[in-house]
PDB file of C-alpha atoms and ligand atoms in Angstrom:
ATOM      1  CA  MET A1487     -35.428  45.178  -1.248  1.00  0.00           C
ATOM      2  CA  ARG A1488     -36.706  42.365  -3.376  1.00  0.00           C
ATOM      3  CA  ARG A1489     -37.640  43.176  -7.268  1.00  0.00           C
ATOM      4  CA  PHE A1490     -40.774  41.712  -8.567  1.00  0.00           C
ATOM      5  CA  LEU A1491     -40.504  38.988 -11.057  1.00  0.00           C
ATOM      6  CA  ILE A1492     -43.103  37.765 -13.540  1.00  0.00           C
ATOM      7  CA  ALA A1493     -42.117  34.743 -15.268  1.00  0.00           C
ATOM      8  CA  GLY A1494     -44.198  32.702 -18.016  1.00  0.00           C
ATOM      9  CA  ASN A1495     -43.831  29.198 -18.141  1.00  0.00           C
ATOM     10  CA  TRP A1496     -44.992  28.152 -21.649  1.00  0.00           C
ATOM     11  CA  LYS A1497     -45.020  24.656 -20.754  1.00  0.00           C
ATOM     12  CA  MET A1498     -45.331  22.356 -23.957  1.00  0.00           C
ATOM     13  CA  ASN A1499     -46.534  25.043 -26.266  1.00  0.00           C
ATOM     14  CA  CYS A1500     -44.758  27.080 -28.869  1.00  0.00           C
ATOM     15  CA  GLY A1501     -42.115  25.857 -31.110  1.00  0.00           C
ATOM     16  CA  PRO A1502     -39.838  28.261 -32.838  1.00  0.00           C
ATOM     17  CA  ALA A1503     -42.500  29.733 -35.034  1.00  0.00           C
ATOM     18  CA  ASP A1504     -45.151  30.410 -32.455  1.00  0.00           C
ATOM     19  CA  ALA A1505     -42.559  31.382 -30.046  1.00  0.00           C
ATOM     20  CA  ALA A1506     -41.567  34.260 -32.482  1.00  0.00           C
ATOM     21  CA  GLU A1507     -45.081  35.520 -32.681  1.00  0.00           C
ATOM     22  CA  LEU A1508     -45.738  35.515 -29.083  1.00  0.00           C
ATOM     23  CA  LEU A1509     -42.589  37.408 -28.508  1.00  0.00           C
ATOM     24  CA  GLU A1510     -43.220  39.883 -31.238  1.00  0.00           C
ATOM     25  CA  GLY A1511     -46.663  40.290 -29.267  1.00  0.00           C
ATOM     26  CA  LEU A1512     -44.854  40.935 -26.148  1.00  0.00           C
ATOM     27  CA  LYS A1513     -42.686  43.586 -27.632  1.00  0.00           C
ATOM     28  CA  ASN A1514     -45.678  45.298 -29.087  1.00  0.00           C
ATOM     29  CA  ALA A1515     -47.421  45.036 -25.529  1.00  0.00           C
ATOM     30  CA  LYS A1516     -44.422  46.940 -24.095  1.00  0.00           C
ATOM     31  CA  ALA A1517     -43.457  43.803 -22.154  1.00  0.00           C
ATOM     32  CA  GLU A1518     -39.723  44.624 -22.465  1.00  0.00           C
ATOM     33  CA  VAL A1519     -39.786  48.062 -20.919  1.00  0.00           C
ATOM     34  CA  ALA A1520     -41.077  47.182 -17.429  1.00  0.00           C
ATOM     35  CA  GLU A1521     -38.725  49.086 -15.252  1.00  0.00           C
ATOM     36  CA  GLU A1522     -39.593  47.830 -11.930  1.00  0.00           C
ATOM     37  CA  VAL A1523     -39.932  44.187 -12.720  1.00  0.00           C
ATOM     38  CA  ASP A1524     -37.923  41.596 -14.091  1.00  0.00           C
ATOM     39  CA  VAL A1525     -39.618  39.561 -16.652  1.00  0.00           C
ATOM     40  CA  LEU A1526     -38.973  35.986 -17.766  1.00  0.00           C
ATOM     41  CA  VAL A1527     -40.117  33.664 -20.234  1.00  0.00           C
ATOM     42  CA  CYS A1528     -39.564  29.992 -20.298  1.00  0.00           C
ATOM     43  CA  PRO A1529     -39.933  28.324 -23.700  1.00  0.00           C
ATOM     44  CA  PRO A1530     -39.518  24.446 -24.338  1.00  0.00           C
ATOM     45  CA  PHE A1531     -36.012  23.604 -25.342  1.00  0.00           C
ATOM     46  CA  VAL A1532     -36.201  23.881 -28.884  1.00  0.00           C
ATOM     47  CA  SER A1533     -37.454  27.601 -28.660  1.00  0.00           C
ATOM     48  CA  LEU A1534     -34.651  28.755 -26.182  1.00  0.00           C
ATOM     49  CA  SER A1535     -31.976  29.865 -28.689  1.00  0.00           C
ATOM     50  CA  MET A1536     -34.386  31.922 -31.015  1.00  0.00           C
ATOM     51  CA  SER A1537     -36.093  33.322 -28.134  1.00  0.00           C
ATOM     52  CA  VAL A1538     -32.674  34.512 -26.635  1.00  0.00           C
ATOM     53  CA  ASN A1539     -31.616  36.009 -29.912  1.00  0.00           C
ATOM     54  CA  TYR A1540     -34.932  37.666 -30.592  1.00  0.00           C
ATOM     55  CA  LEU A1541     -35.052  39.335 -27.209  1.00  0.00           C
ATOM     56  CA  HIS A1542     -31.424  40.319 -27.116  1.00  0.00           C
ATOM     57  CA  ASP A1543     -32.026  43.775 -27.282  1.00  0.00           C
ATOM     58  CA  THR A1544     -34.640  43.819 -24.638  1.00  0.00           C
ATOM     59  CA  ASP A1545     -34.320  43.058 -20.623  1.00  0.00           C
ATOM     60  CA  ILE A1546     -36.726  40.059 -20.972  1.00  0.00           C
ATOM     61  CA  GLN A1547     -34.764  37.036 -19.829  1.00  0.00           C
ATOM     62  CA  VAL A1548     -34.987  33.542 -20.991  1.00  0.00           C
ATOM     63  CA  GLY A1549     -35.183  30.183 -18.752  1.00  0.00           C
ATOM     64  CA  ALA A1550     -35.627  26.556 -19.285  1.00  0.00           C
ATOM     65  CA  GLN A1551     -38.134  24.482 -17.813  1.00  0.00           C
ATOM     66  CA  ASN A1552     -35.793  21.629 -16.675  1.00  0.00           C
ATOM     67  CA  LEU A1553     -32.223  20.579 -16.637  1.00  0.00           C
ATOM     68  CA  HIS A1554     -30.412  17.521 -15.944  1.00  0.00           C
ATOM     69  CA  PHE A1555     -28.229  17.338 -12.726  1.00  0.00           C
ATOM     70  CA  GLU A1556     -25.245  15.713 -14.522  1.00  0.00           C
ATOM     71  CA  ASP A1557     -22.897  17.558 -16.633  1.00  0.00           C
ATOM     72  CA  ASN A1558     -22.985  15.555 -19.722  1.00  0.00           C
ATOM     73  CA  GLY A1559     -23.039  11.676 -20.838  1.00  0.00           C
ATOM     74  CA  ALA A1560     -25.522   8.972 -21.887  1.00  0.00           C
ATOM     75  CA  PHE A1561     -28.711  10.417 -20.984  1.00  0.00           C
ATOM     76  CA  THR A1562     -30.973  10.251 -23.824  1.00  0.00           C
ATOM     77  CA  GLY A1563     -33.260  13.106 -24.076  1.00  0.00           C
ATOM     78  CA  GLU A1564     -31.818  15.457 -21.139  1.00  0.00           C
ATOM     79  CA  VAL A1565     -30.188  18.725 -21.244  1.00  0.00           C
ATOM     80  CA  SER A1566     -27.331  19.957 -18.847  1.00  0.00           C
ATOM     81  CA  ALA A1567     -26.972  23.211 -16.978  1.00  0.00           C
ATOM     82  CA  THR A1568     -24.025  24.216 -19.408  1.00  0.00           C
ATOM     83  CA  MET A1569     -25.954  23.686 -22.460  1.00  0.00           C
ATOM     84  CA  LEU A1570     -28.684  25.932 -20.929  1.00  0.00           C
ATOM     85  CA  THR A1571     -26.101  28.904 -20.180  1.00  0.00           C
ATOM     86  CA  GLU A1572     -24.472  28.262 -23.556  1.00  0.00           C
ATOM     87  CA  ALA A1573     -27.799  28.881 -25.383  1.00  0.00           C
ATOM     88  CA  GLY A1574     -28.220  32.060 -23.294  1.00  0.00           C
ATOM     89  CA  CYS A1575     -30.622  30.869 -20.630  1.00  0.00           C
ATOM     90  CA  ALA A1576     -30.425  32.820 -17.144  1.00  0.00           C
ATOM     91  CA  PHE A1577     -33.183  30.955 -15.136  1.00  0.00           C
ATOM     92  CA  VAL A1578     -34.503  27.421 -15.048  1.00  0.00           C
ATOM     93  CA  ILE A1579     -37.782  26.084 -13.446  1.00  0.00           C
ATOM     94  CA  ILE A1580     -37.040  22.804 -11.255  1.00  0.00           C
ATOM     95  CA  GLY A1581     -39.760  20.536  -9.685  1.00  0.00           C
ATOM     96  CA  HIS A1582     -42.628  21.830 -11.233  1.00  0.00           C
ATOM     97  CA  SER A1583     -45.639  19.739  -9.816  1.00  0.00           C
ATOM     98  CA  GLU A1584     -46.194  18.477 -13.477  1.00  0.00           C
ATOM     99  CA  ARG A1585     -42.656  16.997 -13.498  1.00  0.00           C
ATOM    100  CA  ARG A1586     -43.032  15.669 -10.123  1.00  0.00           C
ATOM    101  CA  GLU A1587     -46.407  14.087 -11.069  1.00  0.00           C
ATOM    102  CA  TYR A1588     -45.593  12.733 -14.714  1.00  0.00           C
ATOM    103  CA  PHE A1589     -41.860  12.252 -14.854  1.00  0.00           C
ATOM    104  CA  GLY A1590     -40.860  11.251 -11.429  1.00  0.00           C
ATOM    105  CA  GLU A1591     -39.252  14.335 -10.250  1.00  0.00           C
ATOM    106  CA  THR A1592     -38.697  13.758  -6.250  1.00  0.00           C
ATOM    107  CA  ASP A1593     -37.411  16.204  -3.627  1.00  0.00           C
ATOM    108  CA  SER A1594     -34.075  14.670  -4.061  1.00  0.00           C
ATOM    109  CA  THR A1595     -33.744  15.224  -7.790  1.00  0.00           C
ATOM    110  CA  VAL A1596     -34.898  18.862  -7.359  1.00  0.00           C
ATOM    111  CA  ASN A1597     -32.164  19.434  -4.736  1.00  0.00           C
ATOM    112  CA  LYS A1598     -29.443  17.983  -7.133  1.00  0.00           C
ATOM    113  CA  LYS A1599     -30.851  20.011  -9.994  1.00  0.00           C
ATOM    114  CA  ALA A1600     -30.836  23.242  -7.941  1.00  0.00           C
ATOM    115  CA  LYS A1601     -27.352  22.899  -6.684  1.00  0.00           C
ATOM    116  CA  LYS A1602     -26.398  22.341 -10.388  1.00  0.00           C
ATOM    117  CA  ALA A1603     -28.035  25.461 -11.603  1.00  0.00           C
ATOM    118  CA  LEU A1604     -26.610  27.607  -8.932  1.00  0.00           C
ATOM    119  CA  GLU A1605     -22.950  25.978  -9.566  1.00  0.00           C
ATOM    120  CA  ASN A1606     -23.509  27.191 -13.275  1.00  0.00           C
ATOM    121  CA  ASP A1607     -24.959  30.368 -12.704  1.00  0.00           C
ATOM    122  CA  LEU A1608     -28.489  29.742 -13.434  1.00  0.00           C
ATOM    123  CA  VAL A1609     -31.246  30.806 -11.217  1.00  0.00           C
ATOM    124  CA  PRO A1610     -33.303  27.931 -10.083  1.00  0.00           C
ATOM    125  CA  VAL A1611     -37.033  28.541  -9.916  1.00  0.00           C
ATOM    126  CA  ILE A1612     -37.909  25.929  -7.456  1.00  0.00           C
ATOM    127  CA  CYS A1613     -41.357  24.865  -7.356  1.00  0.00           C
ATOM    128  CA  VAL A1614     -43.404  23.476  -4.257  1.00  0.00           C
ATOM    129  CA  GLY A1615     -46.938  23.091  -3.639  1.00  0.00           C
ATOM    130  CA  GLU A1616     -49.850  20.916  -2.500  1.00  0.00           C
ATOM    131  CA  SER A1617     -52.410  18.865  -4.128  1.00  0.00           C
ATOM    132  CA  LEU A1618     -56.265  19.651  -2.883  1.00  0.00           C
ATOM    133  CA  ASP A1619     -56.078  16.235  -1.225  1.00  0.00           C
ATOM    134  CA  GLN A1620     -53.031  17.463   0.987  1.00  0.00           C
ATOM    135  CA  ARG A1621     -54.842  20.772   1.611  1.00  0.00           C
ATOM    136  CA  LYS A1622     -58.186  19.096   2.660  1.00  0.00           C
ATOM    137  CA  GLN A1623     -56.022  16.742   5.187  1.00  0.00           C
ATOM    138  CA  ASP A1624     -54.461  19.949   6.418  1.00  0.00           C
ATOM    139  CA  ILE A1625     -50.857  18.799   5.701  1.00  0.00           C
ATOM    140  CA  HIS A1626     -50.375  21.382   3.283  1.00  0.00           C
ATOM    141  CA  TYR A1627     -47.846  23.691   5.580  1.00  0.00           C
ATOM    142  CA  GLN A1628     -45.662  20.374   6.702  1.00  0.00           C
ATOM    143  CA  LEU A1629     -45.525  19.107   3.023  1.00  0.00           C
ATOM    144  CA  VAL A1630     -44.493  22.612   1.515  1.00  0.00           C
ATOM    145  CA  GLU A1631     -42.037  23.016   4.755  1.00  0.00           C
ATOM    146  CA  ASN A1632     -40.664  19.519   3.623  1.00  0.00           C
ATOM    147  CA  GLN A1633     -40.315  20.337  -0.139  1.00  0.00           C
ATOM    148  CA  THR A1634     -38.547  23.557   0.722  1.00  0.00           C
ATOM    149  CA  LYS A1635     -36.151  22.157   3.302  1.00  0.00           C
ATOM    150  CA  ALA A1636     -35.342  19.130   1.013  1.00  0.00           C
ATOM    151  CA  ALA A1637     -34.757  21.502  -2.192  1.00  0.00           C
ATOM    152  CA  PHE A1638     -32.412  23.755  -0.004  1.00  0.00           C
ATOM    153  CA  GLU A1639     -30.390  21.116   1.491  1.00  0.00           C
ATOM    154  CA  GLY A1640     -26.447  21.647   1.308  1.00  0.00           C
ATOM    155  CA  ILE A1641     -26.987  25.189  -0.188  1.00  0.00           C
ATOM    156  CA  SER A1642     -25.377  27.829   1.431  1.00  0.00           C
ATOM    157  CA  SER A1643     -27.119  31.119   2.358  1.00  0.00           C
ATOM    158  CA  SER A1644     -25.157  33.121  -0.325  1.00  0.00           C
ATOM    159  CA  GLU A1645     -26.305  30.602  -2.986  1.00  0.00           C
ATOM    160  CA  ALA A1646     -29.831  30.462  -1.465  1.00  0.00           C
ATOM    161  CA  LEU A1647     -30.005  34.261  -2.139  1.00  0.00           C
ATOM    162  CA  ASP A1648     -29.803  33.756  -5.870  1.00  0.00           C
ATOM    163  CA  ALA A1649     -32.602  31.070  -5.937  1.00  0.00           C
ATOM    164  CA  VAL A1650     -36.354  31.849  -6.403  1.00  0.00           C
ATOM    165  CA  ILE A1651     -39.296  29.631  -5.057  1.00  0.00           C
ATOM    166  CA  ALA A1652     -42.706  29.255  -6.942  1.00  0.00           C
ATOM    167  CA  TYR A1653     -45.451  28.352  -4.583  1.00  0.00           C
ATOM    168  CA  GLU A1654     -48.036  26.603  -6.818  1.00  0.00           C
ATOM    169  CA  PRO A1655     -50.956  25.009  -5.322  1.00  0.00           C
ATOM    170  CA  ILE A1656     -51.522  21.987  -7.630  1.00  0.00           C
ATOM    171  CA  TRP A1657     -55.292  22.272  -7.283  1.00  0.00           C
ATOM    172  CA  ALA A1658     -54.936  25.957  -8.846  1.00  0.00           C
ATOM    173  CA  ILE A1659     -52.810  25.030 -11.833  1.00  0.00           C
ATOM    174  CA  GLY A1660     -54.606  25.320 -15.065  1.00  0.00           C
ATOM    175  CA  THR A1661     -58.249  25.016 -13.209  1.00  0.00           C
ATOM    176  CA  GLY A1662     -59.074  28.624 -13.277  1.00  0.00           C
ATOM    177  CA  GLU A1663     -59.286  28.309  -9.423  1.00  0.00           C
ATOM    178  CA  THR A1664     -56.737  30.626  -7.641  1.00  0.00           C
ATOM    179  CA  ALA A1665     -55.661  30.332  -4.113  1.00  0.00           C
ATOM    180  CA  THR A1666     -57.169  33.502  -2.528  1.00  0.00           C
ATOM    181  CA  PRO A1667     -54.892  36.526  -1.693  1.00  0.00           C
ATOM    182  CA  GLU A1668     -55.129  35.340   1.770  1.00  0.00           C
ATOM    183  CA  GLN A1669     -54.270  31.733   1.187  1.00  0.00           C
ATOM    184  CA  ALA A1670     -51.210  32.639  -0.865  1.00  0.00           C
ATOM    185  CA  GLN A1671     -49.903  35.089   1.735  1.00  0.00           C
ATOM    186  CA  GLU A1672     -50.074  32.617   4.603  1.00  0.00           C
ATOM    187  CA  MET A1673     -48.254  30.176   2.654  1.00  0.00           C
ATOM    188  CA  HIS A1674     -45.614  32.492   1.498  1.00  0.00           C
ATOM    189  CA  ALA A1675     -44.985  33.742   4.918  1.00  0.00           C
ATOM    190  CA  HIS A1676     -44.885  30.173   5.942  1.00  0.00           C
ATOM    191  CA  ILE A1677     -42.206  29.553   3.409  1.00  0.00           C
ATOM    192  CA  ARG A1678     -40.271  32.681   4.210  1.00  0.00           C
ATOM    193  CA  GLY A1679     -40.126  31.332   7.882  1.00  0.00           C
ATOM    194  CA  VAL A1680     -38.895  28.117   6.995  1.00  0.00           C
ATOM    195  CA  LEU A1681     -36.075  29.929   4.838  1.00  0.00           C
ATOM    196  CA  ALA A1682     -35.276  32.001   8.185  1.00  0.00           C
ATOM    197  CA  GLY A1683     -34.867  28.652  10.167  1.00  0.00           C
ATOM    198  CA  LEU A1684     -32.697  27.285   7.546  1.00  0.00           C
ATOM    199  CA  TYR A1685     -30.618  30.273   7.024  1.00  0.00           C
ATOM    200  CA  ASP A1686     -31.440  33.471   9.142  1.00  0.00           C
ATOM    201  CA  LYS A1687     -34.020  36.415   8.532  1.00  0.00           C
ATOM    202  CA  GLU A1688     -31.912  38.680   6.173  1.00  0.00           C
ATOM    203  CA  THR A1689     -31.381  35.775   3.726  1.00  0.00           C
ATOM    204  CA  ALA A1690     -35.179  34.762   4.089  1.00  0.00           C
ATOM    205  CA  ASP A1691     -36.055  38.449   3.216  1.00  0.00           C
ATOM    206  CA  GLY A1692     -33.848  38.308   0.049  1.00  0.00           C
ATOM    207  CA  ILE A1693     -35.274  35.235  -1.511  1.00  0.00           C
ATOM    208  CA  ARG A1694     -38.185  35.838  -3.961  1.00  0.00           C
ATOM    209  CA  ILE A1695     -41.134  33.755  -3.673  1.00  0.00           C
ATOM    210  CA  LEU A1696     -43.621  33.750  -6.793  1.00  0.00           C
ATOM    211  CA  TYR A1697     -47.036  32.865  -6.810  1.00  0.00           C
ATOM    212  CA  GLY A1698     -48.514  30.407  -9.504  1.00  0.00           C
ATOM    213  CA  GLY A1699     -51.798  29.034 -10.255  1.00  0.00           C
ATOM    214  CA  SER A1700     -54.261  30.599 -12.529  1.00  0.00           C
ATOM    215  CA  MET A1701     -52.723  34.062 -12.097  1.00  0.00           C
ATOM    216  CA  LYS A1702     -54.413  36.404 -14.765  1.00  0.00           C
ATOM    217  CA  PRO A1703     -55.060  39.983 -15.386  1.00  0.00           C
ATOM    218  CA  GLY A1704     -58.258  40.010 -13.192  1.00  0.00           C
ATOM    219  CA  ASN A1705     -56.350  38.476  -9.980  1.00  0.00           C
ATOM    220  CA  ALA A1706     -52.706  39.524 -10.497  1.00  0.00           C
ATOM    221  CA  GLU A1707     -52.914  43.097  -8.719  1.00  0.00           C
ATOM    222  CA  GLU A1708     -54.673  41.503  -5.499  1.00  0.00           C
ATOM    223  CA  LEU A1709     -52.075  38.510  -5.407  1.00  0.00           C
ATOM    224  CA  LEU A1710     -49.278  40.794  -6.060  1.00  0.00           C
ATOM    225  CA  GLY A1711     -50.131  43.303  -3.414  1.00  0.00           C
ATOM    226  CA  GLN A1712     -49.505  40.722  -0.672  1.00  0.00           C
ATOM    227  CA  GLU A1713     -46.401  41.311   1.421  1.00  0.00           C
ATOM    228  CA  ASP A1714     -44.647  37.949   0.527  1.00  0.00           C
ATOM    229  CA  VAL A1715     -45.608  37.554  -2.889  1.00  0.00           C
ATOM    230  CA  ASP A1716     -42.660  38.767  -5.061  1.00  0.00           C
ATOM    231  CA  GLY A1717     -44.228  37.806  -8.550  1.00  0.00           C
ATOM    232  CA  GLY A1718     -45.804  35.185 -10.369  1.00  0.00           C
ATOM    233  CA  LEU A1719     -45.143  32.084 -12.379  1.00  0.00           C
ATOM    234  CA  ILE A1720     -47.611  32.140 -14.753  1.00  0.00           C
ATOM    235  CA  GLY A1721     -48.829  29.040 -17.261  1.00  0.00           C
ATOM    236  CA  GLY A1722     -52.014  29.910 -19.442  1.00  0.00           C
ATOM    237  CA  ALA A1723     -52.155  33.641 -19.244  1.00  0.00           C
ATOM    238  CA  SER A1724     -48.315  33.831 -20.367  1.00  0.00           C
ATOM    239  CA  LEU A1725     -49.431  32.525 -23.950  1.00  0.00           C
ATOM    240  CA  LYS A1726     -51.423  35.647 -24.596  1.00  0.00           C
ATOM    241  CA  ALA A1727     -49.024  38.608 -24.904  1.00  0.00           C
ATOM    242  CA  GLU A1728     -51.627  41.160 -23.957  1.00  0.00           C
ATOM    243  CA  ASP A1729     -52.618  39.188 -20.683  1.00  0.00           C
ATOM    244  CA  PHE A1730     -48.934  38.399 -19.742  1.00  0.00           C
ATOM    245  CA  ALA A1731     -48.267  42.160 -20.310  1.00  0.00           C
ATOM    246  CA  GLN A1732     -51.300  43.140 -18.073  1.00  0.00           C
ATOM    247  CA  ILE A1733     -49.923  41.097 -15.211  1.00  0.00           C
ATOM    248  CA  ILE A1734     -46.506  42.627 -15.652  1.00  0.00           C
ATOM    249  CA  TYR A1735     -48.025  46.077 -15.301  1.00  0.00           C
ATOM    250  CA  ALA A1736     -50.608  44.953 -12.547  1.00  0.00           C
ATOM    251  CA  ARG A1737     -49.003  46.680  -9.651  1.00  0.00           C
TER     252      ARG A1737
HETATM  253  P1  13P B3063     -51.546  28.288 -14.954  1.00  0.00           P
HETATM  254  O1  13P B3063     -51.025  29.744 -14.850  1.00  0.00           O
HETATM  255  O2  13P B3063     -52.107  27.672 -16.225  1.00  0.00           O
HETATM  256  O3  13P B3063     -52.385  27.827 -14.071  1.00  0.00           O
HETATM  257  O4  13P B3063     -50.148  27.333 -14.554  1.00  0.00           O
HETATM  258  C1  13P B3063     -49.486  27.691 -13.470  1.00  0.00           C
HETATM  259  C2  13P B3063     -48.298  27.086 -13.536  1.00  0.00           C
HETATM  260  O5  13P B3063     -48.043  25.998 -13.507  1.00  0.00           O
HETATM  261  C3  13P B3063     -46.860  27.797 -13.796  1.00  0.00           C
HETATM  262  O6  13P B3063     -45.876  27.171 -13.778  1.00  0.00           O
END
């Protein structure tokens, strides 16, 4: 049985002071007492340690938004997996479309980063998803299939069970436009089928697949009600404590 995961991707928002305010809001909104849902926040690097400290007496987990696949060395501006675990992170977002678009992430770097995260007991939240153009050209299923296969190359089924996938149609990110529950379910089922082909049905059934792209209190219940939607990766609405808490309790 897959446990729901509601994850907030704060993107480049909330330095330590704003992070403290938002986390206080989440505590007030009782986000930390959700029993049937795993809750995760992913602040920017500089707010990770304070978030871990702030949440130490709650079940809310903390994740980073990126990592480098090398252990250490001359990689100015980068942060390694061991640094993240030392800071108290349990998760890390990998291959977000914004990183693919603006920072040159490729299927190959996504794969290296996913492996490095798993090696270091960090749960990788591997992002896949198509642009509007790709959907219009009707190549979205093939594209997401290719992204998924590349991300999991060389990863064993027992490791894969520790990973999370986030399907984030780029056309729905920050646009207010959301995939319909049917569109989300179709793609999630497709991804699960791809995982079953790579591994086996049992493994595929054990991997959580989140939906991301303008998830908000008004649409969360319907999206989360789909059979293969196991949670959400939420951007804008995760910056408002009340909205994020409402999504946590949407089901
Ligand atoms: P929005 O919820 O703001 O559309 O962002 C989705 C996203 O990119 C989460 O990673």
